[in-house]
Amino acid sequence: MAHGPPAGPRTRLGELVRSFPAAGLVLSRYGFSGELQEEDTTLEEFARQRGVPAGRLLGELGRVAEVSLGEPPPESFLALAGVHEWVDELFLSHQEALLEQNIPLAAELLERVYEGQRRHIGVEEEILLPVYARAGRIPGGDPELYTNEHRKMLQILEHFRQALPRLEEKAPGERRRDLIDLFDRGYWYKRLHEHHDNRERNILYPTLDRVTGEEERRELIARCAP
């Protein structure tokens, strides 16, 4: 069943994003940052501030609602989001090892994060995004957004991979500032990964469910298995 726009001109942004997380992906294209002071702004006010017709913004939100609010089929690409949770847990374990200054264990766990992330990205870019392109342009879901986020996440992880061997060469008392830097970068990695997960759960995977039939969907999901 088709879904209409999940909001009206007077809907407040905070209320909208809490009830419909994919809305943040559309609004971010126009400079929405999710800061507290933006929460009470209405869609109409936001559109006027950004010089965007309110009707256009509502239309984009409606299109994304059609994609993300439908019932998933019994076998859905949403099952692939489990990889994100696995990577999140591994990265937290890596950070716990860093807190204890167990650098060899932190490096081992980081390598598992990097390889898991790299494999998952390869699957998306080589198998899924070409199929996703059948849907045409989706606000907040252009293929370049996914590939750019992939590149940024791998760049951050590569920085960690290069930093840990240098960290191990230092005495525990000399590592403090390096550890602070790694935790600062880790914060941005986790924020980026969370934003990416939101985009995939609300746009990529539901769209793939829409543009594939049951047999093709089953075959593609099997090809994506680790």
PDB file of C-alpha atoms in Angstrom:
ATOM      1  CA  MET A   1       0.000   0.000   0.000  1.00  0.00           C
ATOM      2  CA  ALA A   2       1.323   3.463  -0.876  1.00  0.00           C
ATOM      3  CA  HIS A   3       2.060   5.870   1.956  1.00  0.00           C
ATOM      4  CA  GLY A   4       1.419   9.609   1.743  1.00  0.00           C
ATOM      5  CA  PRO A   5       3.736  12.288   3.095  1.00  0.00           C
ATOM      6  CA  PRO A   6       4.359  11.585   6.806  1.00  0.00           C
ATOM      7  CA  ALA A   7       4.078  15.290   7.675  1.00  0.00           C
ATOM      8  CA  GLY A   8       2.422  18.601   6.888  1.00  0.00           C
ATOM      9  CA  PRO A   9       3.815  22.144   6.570  1.00  0.00           C
ATOM     10  CA  ARG A  10       3.379  22.796  10.307  1.00  0.00           C
ATOM     11  CA  THR A  11       5.000  19.583  11.518  1.00  0.00           C
ATOM     12  CA  ARG A  12       7.984  20.311  13.765  1.00  0.00           C
ATOM     13  CA  LEU A  13      11.295  18.857  12.618  1.00  0.00           C
ATOM     14  CA  GLY A  14      12.093  17.193  15.945  1.00  0.00           C
ATOM     15  CA  GLU A  15       8.751  15.378  16.008  1.00  0.00           C
ATOM     16  CA  LEU A  16       9.120  14.357  12.354  1.00  0.00           C
ATOM     17  CA  VAL A  17      12.626  12.897  12.655  1.00  0.00           C
ATOM     18  CA  ARG A  18      11.772  11.005  15.850  1.00  0.00           C
ATOM     19  CA  SER A  19       8.748   9.338  14.253  1.00  0.00           C
ATOM     20  CA  PHE A  20      10.281   8.931  10.780  1.00  0.00           C
ATOM     21  CA  PRO A  21      14.120   8.688  10.926  1.00  0.00           C
ATOM     22  CA  ALA A  22      14.494   8.669   7.132  1.00  0.00           C
ATOM     23  CA  ALA A  23      13.232  12.273   7.112  1.00  0.00           C
ATOM     24  CA  GLY A  24      16.598  13.362   8.517  1.00  0.00           C
ATOM     25  CA  LEU A  25      18.286  11.975   5.399  1.00  0.00           C
ATOM     26  CA  VAL A  26      16.112  14.158   3.168  1.00  0.00           C
ATOM     27  CA  LEU A  27      16.411  17.260   5.361  1.00  0.00           C
ATOM     28  CA  SER A  28      20.204  16.923   5.634  1.00  0.00           C
ATOM     29  CA  ARG A  29      20.407  17.650   1.894  1.00  0.00           C
ATOM     30  CA  TYR A  30      19.200  21.158   2.766  1.00  0.00           C
ATOM     31  CA  GLY A  31      21.459  21.754   5.746  1.00  0.00           C
ATOM     32  CA  PHE A  32      19.527  20.110   8.589  1.00  0.00           C
ATOM     33  CA  SER A  33      22.024  19.099  11.270  1.00  0.00           C
ATOM     34  CA  GLY A  34      19.758  17.682  13.978  1.00  0.00           C
ATOM     35  CA  GLU A  35      20.807  20.315  16.521  1.00  0.00           C
ATOM     36  CA  LEU A  36      18.450  20.966  19.436  1.00  0.00           C
ATOM     37  CA  GLN A  37      17.583  24.504  18.283  1.00  0.00           C
ATOM     38  CA  GLU A  38      16.179  23.103  15.023  1.00  0.00           C
ATOM     39  CA  GLU A  39      13.699  20.775  16.744  1.00  0.00           C
ATOM     40  CA  ASP A  40      10.901  23.352  17.124  1.00  0.00           C
ATOM     41  CA  THR A  41      11.247  24.660  13.564  1.00  0.00           C
ATOM     42  CA  THR A  42       8.305  23.684  11.359  1.00  0.00           C
ATOM     43  CA  LEU A  43       8.773  22.195   7.907  1.00  0.00           C
ATOM     44  CA  GLU A  44       7.275  25.344   6.405  1.00  0.00           C
ATOM     45  CA  GLU A  45       9.753  27.574   8.282  1.00  0.00           C
ATOM     46  CA  PHE A  46      12.672  25.310   7.399  1.00  0.00           C
ATOM     47  CA  ALA A  47      11.738  25.354   3.700  1.00  0.00           C
ATOM     48  CA  ARG A  48      11.451  29.153   3.727  1.00  0.00           C
ATOM     49  CA  GLN A  49      14.837  29.548   5.487  1.00  0.00           C
ATOM     50  CA  ARG A  50      16.489  27.309   2.886  1.00  0.00           C
ATOM     51  CA  GLY A  51      14.754  28.871  -0.108  1.00  0.00           C
ATOM     52  CA  VAL A  52      13.044  25.587  -1.013  1.00  0.00           C
ATOM     53  CA  PRO A  53       9.341  25.364  -1.927  1.00  0.00           C
ATOM     54  CA  ALA A  54       7.536  23.593   0.931  1.00  0.00           C
ATOM     55  CA  GLY A  55       5.610  21.496  -1.590  1.00  0.00           C
ATOM     56  CA  ARG A  56       8.837  20.182  -3.076  1.00  0.00           C
ATOM     57  CA  LEU A  57      10.155  19.226   0.353  1.00  0.00           C
ATOM     58  CA  LEU A  58       6.900  17.459   1.227  1.00  0.00           C
ATOM     59  CA  GLY A  59       7.025  15.651  -2.110  1.00  0.00           C
ATOM     60  CA  GLU A  60      10.536  14.360  -1.421  1.00  0.00           C
ATOM     61  CA  LEU A  61       9.516  13.229   2.065  1.00  0.00           C
ATOM     62  CA  GLY A  62       6.497  11.477   0.583  1.00  0.00           C
ATOM     63  CA  ARG A  63       8.617   9.602  -1.924  1.00  0.00           C
ATOM     64  CA  VAL A  64      11.005   8.382   0.754  1.00  0.00           C
ATOM     65  CA  ALA A  65       8.011   7.407   2.927  1.00  0.00           C
ATOM     66  CA  GLU A  66       6.717   5.188   0.120  1.00  0.00           C
ATOM     67  CA  VAL A  67      10.064   3.409   0.100  1.00  0.00           C
ATOM     68  CA  SER A  68      10.795   3.085   3.791  1.00  0.00           C
ATOM     69  CA  LEU A  69       7.409   2.680   5.502  1.00  0.00           C
ATOM     70  CA  GLY A  70       6.078  -0.271   3.509  1.00  0.00           C
ATOM     71  CA  GLU A  71       5.929  -3.791   4.920  1.00  0.00           C
ATOM     72  CA  PRO A  72       9.086  -5.752   4.018  1.00  0.00           C
ATOM     73  CA  PRO A  73       8.619  -9.085   2.216  1.00  0.00           C
ATOM     74  CA  PRO A  74       9.282 -12.345   4.131  1.00  0.00           C
ATOM     75  CA  GLU A  75      12.795 -12.488   2.696  1.00  0.00           C
ATOM     76  CA  SER A  76      14.091  -8.937   2.838  1.00  0.00           C
ATOM     77  CA  PHE A  77      17.408  -7.221   2.186  1.00  0.00           C
ATOM     78  CA  LEU A  78      16.971  -5.758   5.683  1.00  0.00           C
ATOM     79  CA  ALA A  79      18.518  -9.014   6.925  1.00  0.00           C
ATOM     80  CA  LEU A  80      21.856  -7.673   5.644  1.00  0.00           C
ATOM     81  CA  ALA A  81      21.764  -4.894   8.257  1.00  0.00           C
ATOM     82  CA  GLY A  82      22.905  -7.477  10.805  1.00  0.00           C
ATOM     83  CA  VAL A  83      26.438  -6.926   9.493  1.00  0.00           C
ATOM     84  CA  HIS A  84      26.282  -3.337  10.782  1.00  0.00           C
ATOM     85  CA  GLU A  85      25.451  -4.540  14.297  1.00  0.00           C
ATOM     86  CA  TRP A  86      28.306  -7.059  14.176  1.00  0.00           C
ATOM     87  CA  VAL A  87      30.765  -4.347  13.064  1.00  0.00           C
ATOM     88  CA  ASP A  88      29.504  -1.990  15.802  1.00  0.00           C
ATOM     89  CA  GLU A  89      30.087  -4.607  18.497  1.00  0.00           C
ATOM     90  CA  LEU A  90      33.565  -5.426  17.189  1.00  0.00           C
ATOM     91  CA  PHE A  91      34.511  -1.757  17.116  1.00  0.00           C
ATOM     92  CA  LEU A  92      33.344  -1.298  20.716  1.00  0.00           C
ATOM     93  CA  SER A  93      35.470  -4.301  21.742  1.00  0.00           C
ATOM     94  CA  HIS A  94      38.406  -2.683  19.938  1.00  0.00           C
ATOM     95  CA  GLN A  95      37.863   0.524  21.926  1.00  0.00           C
ATOM     96  CA  GLU A  96      37.651  -1.419  25.194  1.00  0.00           C
ATOM     97  CA  ALA A  97      41.043  -2.959  24.404  1.00  0.00           C
ATOM     98  CA  LEU A  98      42.388   0.545  23.717  1.00  0.00           C
ATOM     99  CA  LEU A  99      41.106   1.733  27.105  1.00  0.00           C
ATOM    100  CA  GLU A 100      43.089  -1.061  28.732  1.00  0.00           C
ATOM    101  CA  GLN A 101      46.094  -0.188  26.518  1.00  0.00           C
ATOM    102  CA  ASN A 102      46.096  -3.761  25.241  1.00  0.00           C
ATOM    103  CA  ILE A 103      47.424  -2.660  21.859  1.00  0.00           C
ATOM    104  CA  PRO A 104      47.930  -6.138  20.296  1.00  0.00           C
ATOM    105  CA  LEU A 105      44.308  -7.083  21.055  1.00  0.00           C
ATOM    106  CA  ALA A 106      43.051  -3.670  19.880  1.00  0.00           C
ATOM    107  CA  ALA A 107      44.936  -4.149  16.593  1.00  0.00           C
ATOM    108  CA  GLU A 108      43.565  -7.668  16.117  1.00  0.00           C
ATOM    109  CA  LEU A 109      39.981  -6.519  16.689  1.00  0.00           C
ATOM    110  CA  LEU A 110      40.465  -3.496  14.443  1.00  0.00           C
ATOM    111  CA  GLU A 111      41.644  -5.754  11.630  1.00  0.00           C
ATOM    112  CA  ARG A 112      38.442  -7.770  11.943  1.00  0.00           C
ATOM    113  CA  VAL A 113      36.409  -4.540  11.807  1.00  0.00           C
ATOM    114  CA  TYR A 114      38.313  -3.371   8.726  1.00  0.00           C
ATOM    115  CA  GLU A 115      37.984  -6.668   6.857  1.00  0.00           C
ATOM    116  CA  GLY A 116      34.294  -7.017   7.753  1.00  0.00           C
ATOM    117  CA  GLN A 117      33.590  -3.466   6.648  1.00  0.00           C
ATOM    118  CA  ARG A 118      35.573  -3.896   3.437  1.00  0.00           C
ATOM    119  CA  ARG A 119      33.739  -7.118   2.495  1.00  0.00           C
ATOM    120  CA  HIS A 120      30.356  -5.555   3.214  1.00  0.00           C
ATOM    121  CA  ILE A 121      31.208  -2.487   1.128  1.00  0.00           C
ATOM    122  CA  GLY A 122      32.376  -4.703  -1.740  1.00  0.00           C
ATOM    123  CA  VAL A 123      29.061  -6.578  -1.704  1.00  0.00           C
ATOM    124  CA  GLU A 124      27.069  -3.350  -1.762  1.00  0.00           C
ATOM    125  CA  GLU A 125      29.040  -1.663  -4.518  1.00  0.00           C
ATOM    126  CA  GLU A 126      29.507  -4.689  -6.778  1.00  0.00           C
ATOM    127  CA  ILE A 127      26.188  -6.505  -6.292  1.00  0.00           C
ATOM    128  CA  LEU A 128      23.535  -4.282  -4.716  1.00  0.00           C
ATOM    129  CA  LEU A 129      24.025  -0.728  -6.003  1.00  0.00           C
ATOM    130  CA  PRO A 130      23.713  -1.760  -9.693  1.00  0.00           C
ATOM    131  CA  VAL A 131      20.318  -3.320  -8.843  1.00  0.00           C
ATOM    132  CA  TYR A 132      19.354  -0.312  -6.704  1.00  0.00           C
ATOM    133  CA  ALA A 133      19.919   1.968  -9.729  1.00  0.00           C
ATOM    134  CA  ARG A 134      16.733   0.537 -11.306  1.00  0.00           C
ATOM    135  CA  ALA A 135      14.662   2.662  -8.905  1.00  0.00           C
ATOM    136  CA  GLY A 136      15.905   5.955 -10.347  1.00  0.00           C
ATOM    137  CA  ARG A 137      16.698   8.986  -8.216  1.00  0.00           C
ATOM    138  CA  ILE A 138      15.542   8.872  -4.587  1.00  0.00           C
ATOM    139  CA  PRO A 139      15.900  11.995  -2.368  1.00  0.00           C
ATOM    140  CA  GLY A 140      18.593  11.354   0.234  1.00  0.00           C
ATOM    141  CA  GLY A 141      19.517   8.079  -1.437  1.00  0.00           C
ATOM    142  CA  ASP A 142      21.754   8.874  -4.420  1.00  0.00           C
ATOM    143  CA  PRO A 143      24.277   6.034  -5.015  1.00  0.00           C
ATOM    144  CA  GLU A 144      27.158   8.520  -4.616  1.00  0.00           C
ATOM    145  CA  LEU A 145      26.095   9.121  -1.001  1.00  0.00           C
ATOM    146  CA  TYR A 146      26.658   5.458  -0.186  1.00  0.00           C
ATOM    147  CA  THR A 147      30.009   5.228  -1.956  1.00  0.00           C
ATOM    148  CA  ASN A 148      31.245   8.482  -0.385  1.00  0.00           C
ATOM    149  CA  GLU A 149      30.337   7.227   3.087  1.00  0.00           C
ATOM    150  CA  HIS A 150      32.052   3.916   2.337  1.00  0.00           C
ATOM    151  CA  ARG A 151      35.227   5.745   1.344  1.00  0.00           C
ATOM    152  CA  LYS A 152      35.210   7.940   4.463  1.00  0.00           C
ATOM    153  CA  MET A 153      34.690   4.995   6.827  1.00  0.00           C
ATOM    154  CA  LEU A 154      37.557   3.041   5.282  1.00  0.00           C
ATOM    155  CA  GLN A 155      39.804   6.115   5.452  1.00  0.00           C
ATOM    156  CA  ILE A 156      39.191   6.465   9.196  1.00  0.00           C
ATOM    157  CA  LEU A 157      39.810   2.763   9.793  1.00  0.00           C
ATOM    158  CA  GLU A 158      43.003   2.927   7.717  1.00  0.00           C
ATOM    159  CA  HIS A 159      44.218   5.782   9.930  1.00  0.00           C
ATOM    160  CA  PHE A 160      43.685   3.544  12.972  1.00  0.00           C
ATOM    161  CA  ARG A 161      45.551   0.677  11.305  1.00  0.00           C
ATOM    162  CA  GLN A 162      48.569   2.891  10.710  1.00  0.00           C
ATOM    163  CA  ALA A 163      48.443   4.517  14.163  1.00  0.00           C
ATOM    164  CA  LEU A 164      48.351   1.369  16.313  1.00  0.00           C
ATOM    165  CA  PRO A 165      51.839   0.026  15.436  1.00  0.00           C
ATOM    166  CA  ARG A 166      53.309   3.444  16.304  1.00  0.00           C
ATOM    167  CA  LEU A 167      51.355   3.442  19.551  1.00  0.00           C
ATOM    168  CA  GLU A 168      52.732   0.056  20.548  1.00  0.00           C
ATOM    169  CA  GLU A 169      56.289   1.396  20.298  1.00  0.00           C
ATOM    170  CA  LYS A 170      55.597   3.963  23.033  1.00  0.00           C
ATOM    171  CA  ALA A 171      55.601   3.432  26.789  1.00  0.00           C
ATOM    172  CA  PRO A 172      52.101   3.360  28.371  1.00  0.00           C
ATOM    173  CA  GLY A 173      52.627   6.792  29.963  1.00  0.00           C
ATOM    174  CA  GLU A 174      53.445   8.359  26.573  1.00  0.00           C
ATOM    175  CA  ARG A 175      50.313   7.150  24.794  1.00  0.00           C
ATOM    176  CA  ARG A 176      47.673   9.392  26.356  1.00  0.00           C
ATOM    177  CA  ARG A 177      47.365  12.040  23.640  1.00  0.00           C
ATOM    178  CA  ASP A 178      47.498   9.433  20.893  1.00  0.00           C
ATOM    179  CA  LEU A 179      44.687   7.544  22.613  1.00  0.00           C
ATOM    180  CA  ILE A 180      42.626  10.729  22.913  1.00  0.00           C
ATOM    181  CA  ASP A 181      43.071  11.295  19.162  1.00  0.00           C
ATOM    182  CA  LEU A 182      41.961   7.730  18.393  1.00  0.00           C
ATOM    183  CA  PHE A 183      38.863   8.040  20.574  1.00  0.00           C
ATOM    184  CA  ASP A 184      38.002  11.389  18.966  1.00  0.00           C
ATOM    185  CA  ARG A 185      38.254   9.840  15.511  1.00  0.00           C
ATOM    186  CA  GLY A 186      36.371   6.798  16.759  1.00  0.00           C
ATOM    187  CA  TYR A 187      33.478   9.055  17.751  1.00  0.00           C
ATOM    188  CA  TRP A 188      33.221  10.385  14.187  1.00  0.00           C
ATOM    189  CA  TYR A 189      33.522   6.891  12.748  1.00  0.00           C
ATOM    190  CA  LYS A 190      30.608   5.690  14.905  1.00  0.00           C
ATOM    191  CA  ARG A 191      28.478   8.711  13.980  1.00  0.00           C
ATOM    192  CA  LEU A 192      29.166   8.158  10.288  1.00  0.00           C
ATOM    193  CA  HIS A 193      28.431   4.430  10.594  1.00  0.00           C
ATOM    194  CA  GLU A 194      25.156   5.157  12.414  1.00  0.00           C
ATOM    195  CA  HIS A 195      24.113   7.670   9.730  1.00  0.00           C
ATOM    196  CA  HIS A 196      25.042   5.180   7.009  1.00  0.00           C
ATOM    197  CA  ASP A 197      23.069   2.411   8.724  1.00  0.00           C
ATOM    198  CA  ASN A 198      20.042   4.714   8.897  1.00  0.00           C
ATOM    199  CA  ARG A 199      20.286   5.470   5.173  1.00  0.00           C
ATOM    200  CA  GLU A 200      20.531   1.785   4.259  1.00  0.00           C
ATOM    201  CA  ARG A 201      17.763   0.530   6.574  1.00  0.00           C
ATOM    202  CA  ASN A 202      15.346   3.254   5.481  1.00  0.00           C
ATOM    203  CA  ILE A 203      16.179   3.678   1.793  1.00  0.00           C
ATOM    204  CA  LEU A 204      18.625   1.177   0.255  1.00  0.00           C
ATOM    205  CA  TYR A 205      17.226  -2.111   1.550  1.00  0.00           C
ATOM    206  CA  PRO A 206      13.493  -1.248   1.222  1.00  0.00           C
ATOM    207  CA  THR A 207      14.155   0.003  -2.321  1.00  0.00           C
ATOM    208  CA  LEU A 208      15.953  -3.224  -3.226  1.00  0.00           C
ATOM    209  CA  ASP A 209      12.941  -5.145  -1.881  1.00  0.00           C
ATOM    210  CA  ARG A 210      10.692  -3.116  -4.203  1.00  0.00           C
ATOM    211  CA  VAL A 211      12.700  -3.493  -7.416  1.00  0.00           C
ATOM    212  CA  THR A 212      13.350  -7.250  -7.135  1.00  0.00           C
ATOM    213  CA  GLY A 213      11.086 -10.261  -7.340  1.00  0.00           C
ATOM    214  CA  GLU A 214      11.125 -13.058  -4.778  1.00  0.00           C
ATOM    215  CA  GLU A 215      13.443 -15.370  -6.726  1.00  0.00           C
ATOM    216  CA  GLU A 216      15.985 -12.668  -7.633  1.00  0.00           C
ATOM    217  CA  ARG A 217      15.887 -11.308  -4.093  1.00  0.00           C
ATOM    218  CA  ARG A 218      16.641 -14.732  -2.614  1.00  0.00           C
ATOM    219  CA  GLU A 219      19.524 -15.233  -5.062  1.00  0.00           C
ATOM    220  CA  LEU A 220      21.048 -11.808  -4.349  1.00  0.00           C
ATOM    221  CA  ILE A 221      20.804 -12.217  -0.570  1.00  0.00           C
ATOM    222  CA  ALA A 222      22.558 -15.594  -0.877  1.00  0.00           C
ATOM    223  CA  ARG A 223      25.356 -13.976  -2.920  1.00  0.00           C
ATOM    224  CA  CYS A 224      25.791 -11.351  -0.203  1.00  0.00           C
ATOM    225  CA  ALA A 225      26.269 -13.916   2.570  1.00  0.00           C
ATOM    226  CA  PRO A 226      29.784 -13.912   4.104  1.00  0.00           C
TER     227      PRO A 226
END
